[in-house]
Amino acid sequence: MSQQIDHLMNEDRRFPPSEEFAANAVASPDLYKAASADRLGFWADQARSLLTWHTPFSEVLDWSNPPFAKWFADGELNVAYNCLDRHVEEGNGDRVAFHFEGEPGDTRTITYAELTEEVKRAANALSELGIGRGDRVAVYLPMIPEAVVSLLAVARLGAIHSVVFGGFSADSLRSRIDDAGAKLVITADGGYRKGRASALKPAVDQALSDRGDGVQATVENVLVVRRTGQDVDWSDERDLWWHDVVPQASADHTAEAFPAENPLFILYTSGTTGRPKGILHTSGGYLAQAAFTHRNVFDLHPESDVYWCTADIGWITGHSYAVYGPLANGATQVLYEGTPEHPEPGRWWDIIEKYGVTIFYTAPTAVRGFMKQGRQIPQKRDLSSIRLLGSVGEPINPEAWMWFREVIGGGKTPIVDTWWQTETGAIMISALPGITTAKPGSAQVPLPGIAIEVVDEKGEAVGNDAGGLLVATEPWPSMLRGIWGDPDRFVETYWRMFQDKGFYFAGDGARRDEDGDIWLLGRVDDVMNVSGHRLSTAEIESALVAHEATAEAAVVGASDETTGQAVVAFVILKESFLREHTPEGLAQALRAWVGEQIGPIARPRDVYIVGELPKTRSGKIMRRLLRDVAEGREVGDTTTLADTAVMSTISSQVK
Ligand code: WTA
């Protein structure tokens, strides 16, 4: 089967950086020159200039046993020292590390000196509990400062954290604890979500309870942060309150140096299909690329910027761009516990106004959610402090991109659309603000030092103006080092497809345009085949979102007697349009619209107007479930959905 993906849409809007932005930009075109002249030398320079090494490295990359890479292997460093102590030693202890905003409205301002002290105490408390180098610690917490403190304390000891998103069930938590063999769980009584205290500790108790299968959990202790004050069950021999052990611990703690390849964390990813994989990241290469990308892609001026990444710490974006990258760079951040709509839909904009956020990094799913509610909500706030916007997680449709720039960015800010994965550890493809002329909807160019190609099924580059499979052709510093406990699955999942070329296969479809810029087209598993044409979900969804009535759309291929597969669209309308039009009329109009915008081949056979779309907990649309609905099948496994009730609502709306 050909892996060529047909190209349907044209986007000719261009946004060069303003002169002022370009003049003050952190990144410079020299980065590209330096990286293409000597790629490994470039990464060595970044790792040396952005990080502090206890023992300098002499070797950059060891690729003698692919796909198992080692970066900076004979160097030694302490990740937490790089994120904390050195900023204090350099005289920046008074700089705010976090403006914390709890959902109920409680706040905390935490400087680098205070954060360093708290992490030292927590590290001492954890070592009292027997945690040391190589031990695994599961973290199951809301978005509160103790979550960041926990990660850094674990890192400081050379131990390995495994964050499990607070929205996951007891079963998911247990399977992750078992897989990693975690010795300690750090959790809270609960957290605040949508105006209510939502319990966490009972899920830990349930996860660790005897399941009647004779398998004992590996966990020895549970450390519990008091957040909501709700009642909890307690096991005297196992459970400890954070406030009983951390504040009492000594604030003296010397950061020990660990080898660059010491594991830093495991993060489980289920993606949109399949059994979770424990993605393993290590220290030096990960931190170097996280710091480099955070500084250059977000144009960080640490002394003046207020940076806010809205991702939960349970996802890779929260790890790399709310903890490690920004803290390594000494950034001032906002940390927010709750949801965008509590107590009312403008909460995020209130926070931006309150703290004067200058750099704002979020996901397309959030942007489209705001489009649905209407621009009058953000327009009531003063968002003029914002000077850079970032997007991650899914393709951002050109219309959502334009809305983001106009309504949130005041029509003037650059937007960086950043492509990367849990597996890549840090950003791989993105514009560099101040240098790149932006194109709405395109992630554009591989970062300096990153080798990306779009290839056919044989691994040959497709060239410009063609679509295919996205691969990384060379190893990169923050690449995953494996799947925890399963090297065969690591090789099989990511490297088998282009084994003879040694390429990493990301699972995404992509296209290069006439200029060679990269456009992400969605997961290749979701590509449709209509009358022999391979169509990507992303382009048809973009066409639907470009209609004035649409807020969000998901497209799937459903089997069809005449065309092989037919395009079936699920569409969420903007609230203002729902009031004034009938769903039937709009569905007709949307079919015709797609036909006009991109041609009859892409015209949906069916358009269903729905109230919600099935999404994973990190906001990605699960098209596999929509395919079940479109083909009239019973809906498959919904356990990874954020809201499992959504599918029955959609099924009944479709009927
Ligand atoms: C998708 C999130 C288009 C892609 C950092 C990738 C994107 C998967 C983009 C990884 C983007 C992420 N444009 N698609 N800018 N960023 N993706 O592991 O399909 O949660 O493979 O990491 O999200 O998701 P993950």
XYZ file of C-alpha atoms and ligand atoms in Angstrom:
680
model
C 0.000 0.000 0.000
C 1.331 3.420 -0.890
C 2.048 5.673 2.052
C 1.605 8.820 0.008
C -0.998 11.015 1.604
C -2.918 13.287 -0.698
C -2.728 16.977 -0.182
C -5.901 18.967 -0.331
C -5.637 22.343 1.325
C -3.763 25.518 0.540
C -2.811 28.102 3.112
C -1.193 31.255 1.886
C -1.345 33.565 4.903
C 2.130 34.518 6.157
C 3.192 36.293 9.339
C 6.800 37.446 9.501
C 8.083 38.457 12.954
C 7.933 42.145 13.787
C 11.229 44.034 13.647
C 11.048 44.661 17.352
C 10.539 40.991 18.158
C 13.350 39.926 15.835
C 15.738 42.490 17.320
C 15.242 41.142 20.862
C 14.893 37.456 20.020
C 16.817 34.881 22.029
C 17.316 32.578 19.039
C 19.490 33.573 16.145
C 19.884 32.139 12.635
C 23.434 31.124 13.630
C 21.911 28.207 15.541
C 20.888 26.555 12.281
C 24.303 27.186 10.768
C 26.174 25.828 13.759
C 23.972 22.734 13.946
C 24.264 21.888 10.272
C 28.029 22.391 10.293
C 28.556 20.048 13.269
C 25.437 18.501 14.786
C 27.070 16.727 17.711
C 29.347 19.666 18.420
C 26.258 21.876 18.510
C 24.571 19.692 21.142
C 27.770 19.510 23.155
C 27.889 23.332 23.182
C 24.257 23.554 24.289
C 24.722 20.973 27.019
C 27.822 22.797 28.292
C 26.401 26.301 28.176
C 22.887 25.622 29.497
C 23.719 23.099 32.235
C 26.168 22.887 35.104
C 28.158 19.647 35.114
C 29.798 18.241 38.224
C 32.008 16.205 35.912
C 32.350 17.448 32.324
C 31.611 14.945 29.558
C 34.106 14.083 26.859
C 31.894 11.914 24.643
C 28.762 13.421 23.058
C 26.875 10.474 21.552
C 27.427 6.755 21.816
C 25.347 5.127 19.074
C 27.326 1.908 18.944
C 24.307 -0.182 19.936
C 21.321 1.360 18.136
C 18.542 2.066 18.981
C 19.933 2.301 22.537
C 21.569 5.725 22.687
C 23.840 7.265 25.282
C 24.376 11.014 25.380
C 27.122 12.770 27.325
C 27.654 9.398 29.027
C 30.851 10.076 30.960
C 29.544 13.403 32.296
C 27.928 13.749 35.716
C 25.326 16.195 36.948
C 22.448 16.602 39.336
C 19.195 17.539 37.634
C 17.670 19.232 40.697
C 20.840 21.242 41.321
C 20.550 22.512 37.751
C 16.926 23.524 38.300
C 17.417 25.097 41.742
C 20.640 25.596 43.712
C 22.676 27.127 40.927
C 20.107 29.903 40.396
C 20.321 30.731 44.099
C 24.117 30.604 43.990
C 24.078 32.954 41.015
C 22.119 35.524 43.042
C 18.633 34.811 41.700
C 17.194 33.277 44.852
C 14.608 36.061 45.156
C 13.219 35.476 41.688
C 9.739 33.965 41.696
C 9.778 30.378 40.477
C 6.013 29.878 40.768
C 2.927 31.984 41.110
C 0.619 29.228 42.318
C -3.106 29.723 41.915
C -5.383 27.140 43.493
C -8.789 26.577 41.975
C -10.635 27.983 45.029
C -8.561 31.156 44.669
C -5.854 30.508 47.284
C -2.404 31.603 46.121
C 1.269 31.055 46.965
C 4.319 32.840 45.648
C 7.416 30.670 45.741
C 10.884 32.030 45.017
C 13.818 29.990 43.783
C 15.375 30.167 47.261
C 12.171 28.853 48.869
C 11.698 26.126 46.294
C 15.306 25.013 46.722
C 14.891 24.823 50.473
C 11.664 22.853 50.253
C 13.147 20.394 47.773
C 16.133 19.860 50.066
C 13.801 19.095 52.977
C 11.717 16.769 50.842
C 14.858 15.004 49.592
C 15.967 14.433 53.189
C 12.495 13.169 54.105
C 12.479 10.763 51.165
C 15.894 9.399 52.002
C 14.668 8.815 55.555
C 12.002 6.635 53.942
C 14.728 4.663 52.204
C 14.517 6.231 48.769
C 17.826 6.324 46.933
C 19.363 6.075 43.506
C 17.345 3.992 41.072
C 14.264 3.549 43.301
C 10.905 4.248 41.686
C 8.473 6.717 43.220
C 4.911 7.032 41.928
C 3.487 10.568 42.084
C -0.295 10.899 42.054
C -1.015 14.526 42.873
C -3.071 17.494 41.743
C -1.353 20.525 40.163
C -0.021 21.950 43.406
C 3.506 23.078 44.325
C 4.169 19.820 46.175
C 3.939 18.026 42.823
C 6.916 20.005 41.512
C 8.746 19.619 44.834
C 8.209 15.850 44.719
C 9.627 15.477 41.214
C 12.693 17.525 42.031
C 13.289 15.761 45.350
C 13.169 12.392 43.613
C 15.506 13.668 40.891
C 17.864 15.109 43.498
C 18.327 11.643 44.993
C 18.959 10.006 41.648
C 15.702 8.092 42.039
C 13.096 7.715 39.263
C 9.649 9.284 39.292
C 6.589 7.937 37.572
C 3.817 10.504 37.557
C 0.330 9.100 37.171
C -2.241 11.693 36.131
C -4.698 12.422 38.968
C -7.652 11.626 36.708
C -6.620 7.992 36.293
C -8.476 5.260 38.158
C -7.207 2.991 40.930
C -6.710 0.195 38.377
C -4.572 2.328 36.089
C -2.568 3.516 39.063
C -2.003 -0.029 40.285
C -0.866 -1.330 36.907
C 1.647 1.527 36.649
C 2.870 0.963 40.215
C 3.326 -2.739 39.511
C 5.039 -2.262 36.178
C 7.586 0.157 37.655
C 7.880 -1.641 41.002
C 7.352 1.619 42.898
C 8.481 1.740 46.525
C 6.717 4.951 47.503
C 3.568 6.747 46.403
C 3.225 10.503 46.908
C -0.384 11.629 46.830
C -2.833 14.086 48.426
C -6.126 13.779 50.250
C -7.624 15.376 47.159
C -7.548 18.326 44.807
C -10.010 20.918 43.572
C -11.745 20.408 40.238
C -14.749 22.272 38.908
C -15.466 23.783 42.293
C -15.450 20.544 44.236
C -12.912 18.742 46.367
C -12.164 15.609 44.445
C -10.581 12.771 46.423
C -7.314 11.077 45.480
C -6.271 9.084 48.537
C -9.132 6.524 48.259
C -7.880 5.573 44.787
C -4.419 4.943 46.224
C -5.900 2.850 49.055
C -7.902 0.863 46.563
C -4.929 0.460 44.227
C -2.768 -0.898 47.046
C -5.423 -3.145 48.570
C -5.245 -6.893 48.332
C -6.778 -7.750 44.980
C -7.198 -11.417 45.761
C -4.603 -12.377 43.163
C -1.880 -13.049 45.704
C 0.271 -10.236 44.273
C 1.540 -7.837 46.914
C 2.091 -4.236 45.883
C 5.750 -3.204 46.000
C 4.843 0.038 47.797
C 6.196 0.463 51.335
C 4.956 3.967 52.157
C 2.414 6.511 51.056
C 3.249 10.166 51.624
C 0.094 12.290 51.721
C -0.170 16.040 51.139
C -3.100 17.724 52.879
C -4.774 19.836 50.226
C -8.543 19.720 50.687
C -8.811 18.637 54.316
C -11.311 15.891 53.489
C -11.461 12.723 55.604
C -9.103 9.926 54.657
C -8.646 6.319 55.663
C -5.274 5.784 57.241
C -2.814 2.957 57.610
C -0.453 3.733 60.505
C 2.351 1.528 59.319
C 2.212 2.682 55.712
C 0.923 6.271 55.514
C 2.642 9.530 56.479
C 1.483 13.108 56.237
C 3.744 15.358 54.189
C 3.343 18.097 56.829
C 4.598 15.724 59.531
C 7.807 14.782 57.757
C 8.879 17.394 55.208
C 8.906 20.656 57.227
C 10.723 18.843 60.055
C 13.455 17.517 57.798
C 16.738 19.370 57.526
C 17.122 22.063 54.877
C 20.721 21.039 54.315
C 21.159 18.659 51.462
C 24.084 18.402 49.117
C 23.184 17.419 45.599
C 25.179 14.369 44.599
C 26.378 14.022 41.019
C 24.933 11.187 38.914
C 25.939 9.960 35.478
C 24.194 11.678 32.578
C 22.455 8.428 31.663
C 21.007 7.921 35.158
C 17.247 7.395 34.647
C 15.186 10.442 35.572
C 11.639 9.324 34.997
C 9.204 6.842 33.553
C 6.027 8.207 32.024
C 3.315 5.866 30.837
C 1.682 6.623 27.542
C -1.294 4.789 26.197
C -1.636 7.059 23.205
C -5.022 6.623 21.627
C -4.650 2.835 21.382
C -3.029 -0.059 23.185
C -1.501 -1.162 26.476
C 0.438 1.595 28.315
C 4.167 1.792 27.667
C 6.555 3.029 30.342
C 8.595 5.563 28.377
C 12.019 5.937 29.986
C 13.976 9.190 30.020
C 17.421 9.835 31.463
C 19.131 12.946 32.826
C 21.759 14.904 30.886
C 20.486 14.690 27.313
C 16.894 15.178 28.414
C 17.646 18.265 30.451
C 19.895 19.754 27.768
C 17.237 19.534 25.065
C 14.402 20.585 27.395
C 16.386 23.688 28.420
C 17.550 24.527 24.888
C 14.086 24.237 23.370
C 12.371 26.055 26.210
C 14.745 28.997 25.922
C 14.773 29.321 22.150
C 11.291 28.214 21.098
C 9.581 30.328 23.761
C 12.038 33.232 23.441
C 12.518 33.154 27.193
C 13.946 36.226 28.885
C 14.074 34.784 32.406
C 14.502 38.119 34.160
C 11.292 39.626 32.757
C 8.968 36.935 31.377
C 6.037 35.297 33.129
C 5.558 31.950 31.458
C 2.515 29.709 31.714
C 2.206 26.200 30.350
C -1.298 24.917 31.093
C -0.434 21.208 30.814
C -0.918 18.942 33.803
C 2.188 17.542 35.390
C 0.816 14.087 34.565
C 1.736 14.576 30.888
C 5.084 14.967 29.192
C 4.328 18.618 28.449
C 3.998 19.215 32.181
C 7.315 17.441 32.796
C 9.387 19.172 30.124
C 7.732 22.597 29.954
C 6.263 23.203 33.423
C 9.097 21.637 35.433
C 12.459 20.771 33.884
C 12.928 23.146 30.929
C 11.655 26.326 32.639
C 13.347 25.631 35.980
C 16.678 24.806 34.331
C 16.374 28.220 32.655
C 15.403 30.066 35.845
C 11.978 31.065 34.491
C 9.079 32.548 36.457
C 5.956 30.456 35.943
C 2.270 30.291 36.693
C 1.014 27.009 38.152
C -2.764 26.599 38.182
C -4.622 23.768 39.850
C -8.025 23.742 38.227
C -10.070 23.768 35.060
C -10.425 26.664 32.584
C -14.106 27.159 33.338
C -14.252 27.440 37.091
C -15.878 29.480 38.606
C -16.666 30.822 35.141
C -15.390 30.399 31.579
C -12.933 33.314 31.775
C -10.768 31.912 34.576
C -7.650 31.413 32.458
C -7.867 34.970 31.105
C -8.245 36.313 34.639
C -5.043 34.502 35.597
C -3.176 35.908 32.599
C -4.315 39.406 33.488
C -3.519 38.984 37.187
C 0.062 37.748 36.753
C 0.879 39.565 33.522
C 1.613 36.342 31.646
C 3.883 37.023 28.667
C 4.314 33.522 27.204
C 1.318 31.205 27.048
C 1.571 27.533 25.977
C -1.564 25.412 25.603
C -3.321 22.808 23.435
C -5.518 23.178 20.339
C -8.348 21.374 22.143
C -8.443 24.246 24.641
C -8.319 26.869 21.891
C -11.230 25.234 20.068
C -13.146 25.023 23.343
C -12.766 28.793 23.734
C -13.842 29.338 20.134
C -17.024 27.457 20.935
C -17.798 29.757 23.873
C -17.103 32.886 21.856
C -14.528 35.655 21.759
C -16.486 38.010 24.009
C -15.216 36.098 27.069
C -11.458 36.698 26.587
C -12.158 40.133 25.153
C -13.437 41.282 28.539
C -9.916 40.864 29.972
C -6.669 42.693 29.430
C -4.393 40.187 27.699
C -1.938 42.778 26.408
C 0.972 41.321 28.399
C 1.080 38.284 26.085
C 3.902 38.409 23.545
C 4.199 34.775 22.479
C 1.747 31.892 22.103
C 2.505 28.190 21.814
C 0.465 25.139 20.811
C 1.029 21.415 21.347
C -0.716 18.064 21.273
C -2.615 17.954 18.001
C -2.514 19.747 14.669
C -3.846 23.256 15.214
C -6.175 24.024 12.329
C -5.397 27.259 10.498
C -8.680 28.815 11.674
C -7.981 27.961 15.307
C -4.470 29.357 14.836
C -5.893 32.625 13.471
C -8.399 32.874 16.303
C -5.652 32.244 18.863
C -3.468 34.959 17.362
C -6.233 37.523 16.920
C -8.265 37.051 20.063
C -5.630 35.967 22.593
C -2.523 37.385 20.947
C -4.024 40.769 20.044
C -3.310 40.144 16.353
C 0.421 40.597 16.868
C 2.058 37.707 18.698
C 4.062 34.965 17.047
C 2.633 31.468 17.533
C 4.915 28.481 17.830
C 3.228 25.224 16.862
C 5.451 22.650 18.537
C 5.489 19.022 17.394
C 6.911 16.421 19.725
C 5.907 13.331 21.768
C 6.277 11.694 25.170
C 8.890 9.598 23.400
C 10.885 12.528 22.024
C 11.042 14.160 25.472
C 11.275 17.674 24.086
C 10.227 19.750 21.090
C 11.495 18.516 17.710
C 9.681 20.641 15.112
C 8.766 24.286 15.594
C 9.239 27.743 14.223
C 11.814 29.852 16.046
C 10.154 33.136 17.002
C 11.899 36.184 15.647
C 13.377 34.145 12.805
C 10.717 32.044 11.099
C 7.876 33.570 9.081
C 4.803 31.849 10.526
C 2.258 29.866 8.503
C -1.055 29.139 10.246
C -1.443 25.380 10.757
C 2.127 24.319 10.006
C 4.658 23.160 12.589
C 7.192 24.211 9.946
C 10.844 23.312 10.562
C 12.942 20.821 12.557
C 14.813 22.600 15.329
C 18.553 23.114 14.951
C 20.307 19.834 15.708
C 17.207 17.732 14.960
C 17.059 15.540 11.864
C 13.503 14.973 10.635
C 12.292 13.643 7.302
C 9.002 12.829 5.608
C 9.425 9.506 3.838
C 7.568 6.860 1.848
C 7.207 3.265 3.056
C 10.724 2.460 1.821
C 12.202 5.273 3.828
C 12.900 7.519 0.822
C 12.280 11.226 1.325
C 9.085 12.255 -0.467
C 10.412 15.710 -1.353
C 8.469 18.955 -1.363
C 4.749 19.168 -2.020
C 4.145 15.564 -0.962
C 2.940 13.612 2.052
C 4.174 10.517 3.867
C 5.468 9.278 7.219
C 7.312 11.405 9.757
C 10.645 9.985 10.955
C 13.673 11.137 12.915
C 16.722 10.109 10.931
C 19.328 10.737 13.643
C 19.290 10.243 17.433
C 18.604 13.322 19.585
C 19.582 14.129 23.183
C 16.146 13.872 24.846
C 15.067 10.720 23.000
C 13.452 7.933 24.980
C 16.031 5.388 26.085
C 13.566 2.537 26.044
C 10.314 1.109 27.363
C 10.640 0.214 31.040
C 11.318 -3.500 31.308
C 10.575 -4.249 27.657
C 13.459 -3.612 25.224
C 11.870 -5.779 22.513
C 8.706 -3.735 22.481
C 10.832 -0.578 22.220
C 12.587 -1.880 19.109
C 9.379 -3.275 17.657
C 7.231 -0.163 18.193
C 9.559 2.575 17.037
C 12.470 1.123 15.053
C 11.331 -2.015 13.185
C 9.529 -0.153 10.406
C 12.723 1.467 9.066
C 15.173 -0.998 10.543
C 17.712 -0.928 7.703
C 17.796 2.876 7.665
C 17.934 3.252 11.437
C 15.053 5.750 11.460
C 12.744 6.376 14.411
C 9.109 6.118 13.287
C 6.815 8.471 15.171
C 3.476 7.067 13.940
C 2.395 10.413 12.484
C 1.632 11.341 8.902
C 3.088 14.588 7.579
C 3.483 16.598 4.423
C 6.108 18.967 3.138
C 4.758 22.002 1.289
C 6.373 23.767 -1.676
C 8.767 25.558 0.688
C 9.703 22.333 2.465
C 7.759 23.284 5.619
C 6.238 20.405 7.575
C 2.500 19.997 8.191
C 1.319 17.323 10.604
C -1.559 15.249 9.275
C -2.536 13.137 12.291
C -1.793 9.552 13.285
C -1.229 7.269 10.289
C -3.678 4.788 11.825
C -6.380 7.386 11.194
C -5.610 8.032 7.507
C -8.645 7.279 5.282
C -8.715 5.667 1.885
C -11.509 7.084 -0.259
C -11.707 5.728 -3.829
C -7.979 5.032 -3.707
C -7.055 8.469 -2.361
C -5.322 8.581 0.986
C -6.824 11.472 2.909
C -5.649 12.783 6.249
C -8.029 13.587 9.069
C -6.300 16.890 9.776
C -7.058 18.605 6.494
C -10.752 17.774 6.354
C -11.133 18.745 10.004
C -9.409 22.032 9.211
C -11.841 22.698 6.387
C -14.764 22.045 8.719
C -13.358 24.324 11.426
C -12.845 27.015 8.784
C -16.652 27.278 8.480
C -18.008 30.060 10.653
C -20.460 27.775 12.462
C -17.945 25.120 13.542
C -15.981 25.030 16.791
C -14.477 21.572 16.562
C -14.593 18.596 14.207
C -13.419 15.009 14.037
C -13.353 13.035 10.811
C -13.105 9.273 10.329
C -13.201 6.840 7.436
C -16.155 4.431 7.579
C -16.362 1.441 5.263
C -18.433 2.166 2.194
C -19.574 -0.169 -0.581
C -18.707 2.128 -3.439
C -15.702 4.136 -2.313
C -13.970 1.671 0.033
C -14.126 4.194 2.815
C -16.297 7.258 3.117
C -15.636 10.410 5.082
C -17.838 10.741 8.154
C -17.662 13.957 10.184
C -18.639 14.685 13.781
C -19.006 18.389 14.378
C -19.431 20.626 17.411
C -21.075 23.930 16.556
C -20.395 27.306 18.122
C -23.015 28.111 20.702
C -24.213 31.212 18.871
C -24.983 29.214 15.703
C -26.865 26.467 17.475
C -29.398 29.013 18.642
C -30.130 30.331 15.165
C -29.985 27.302 12.856
C -31.263 23.752 12.641
C -28.716 20.935 12.881
C -30.016 19.429 9.612
C -29.521 22.657 7.708
C -26.037 23.117 9.069
C -25.029 19.527 8.305
C -26.054 20.068 4.677
C -24.199 23.358 4.515
C -21.051 21.781 5.944
C -21.025 18.940 3.417
C -21.273 21.440 0.603
C -18.634 23.660 2.212
C -16.033 20.883 2.411
C -16.763 20.006 -1.209
C -16.083 23.607 -2.228
C -13.053 24.083 0.003
C -11.145 20.958 -0.882
C -13.042 19.100 -3.584
C -15.739 16.465 -3.963
C -13.441 13.607 -2.939
C -13.326 14.950 0.615
C -17.032 15.780 0.935
C -18.333 13.922 3.997
C -20.931 11.256 3.308
C -22.440 12.030 6.701
C -22.122 14.980 9.029
C -23.290 14.438 12.589
C -23.811 17.440 14.836
C -22.775 16.416 18.342
C -22.356 18.128 21.693
C -19.004 16.600 22.559
C -16.182 14.513 21.118
C -14.471 11.531 22.748
C -11.098 12.654 24.071
C -8.264 11.164 26.038
C -7.459 12.781 29.342
C -4.839 14.914 27.644
C -7.388 16.190 25.141
C -6.686 14.144 22.020
C -9.646 13.008 19.949
C -10.112 9.204 19.918
C -11.197 8.637 16.347
C -11.228 4.849 16.726
C -14.412 5.123 18.835
C -16.063 7.418 16.305
C -15.255 4.875 13.611
C -17.212 2.312 15.617
C -20.212 4.644 15.692
C -19.908 5.529 12.003
C -19.824 1.854 11.056
C -22.734 1.005 13.348
C -20.643 -1.263 15.590
C -20.683 -1.583 19.294
C -18.295 1.020 20.696
C -14.916 -0.448 21.734
C -12.791 0.059 24.853
C -13.521 3.458 26.382
C -11.401 3.195 29.529
C -8.853 5.777 28.400
C -11.535 8.422 27.775
C -11.628 11.512 29.973
C -15.398 11.155 30.188
C -16.688 7.665 29.507
C -20.301 8.846 29.225
C -19.533 10.808 26.065
C -19.819 7.825 23.742
C -23.355 6.921 24.702
C -24.403 10.552 24.245
C -22.805 10.606 20.803
C -24.313 7.263 19.808
C -27.777 8.449 20.727
C -27.276 11.783 18.957
C -26.212 9.940 15.836
C -29.266 7.660 15.954
C 0.443 14.747 18.340
C 2.593 15.561 23.422
C 0.336 17.988 15.383
C 1.165 13.787 17.424
C 3.800 16.510 23.410
C 2.164 13.126 18.354
C 0.922 16.983 17.350
C 1.366 12.995 19.617
C 1.599 18.147 17.770
C 2.223 12.916 20.866
C 1.584 19.279 16.890
C 1.795 16.635 19.311
N 0.939 19.140 15.714
N 0.299 16.915 16.163
N 2.168 20.429 17.210
N 2.127 17.897 18.990
N 1.051 16.071 18.331
O 2.936 11.822 23.610
O 0.243 12.852 16.906
O 0.991 13.249 24.427
O 2.601 11.878 17.881
O 3.061 14.262 23.495
O 0.551 14.179 19.651
O 1.427 13.031 22.028
P 2.073 13.028 23.475
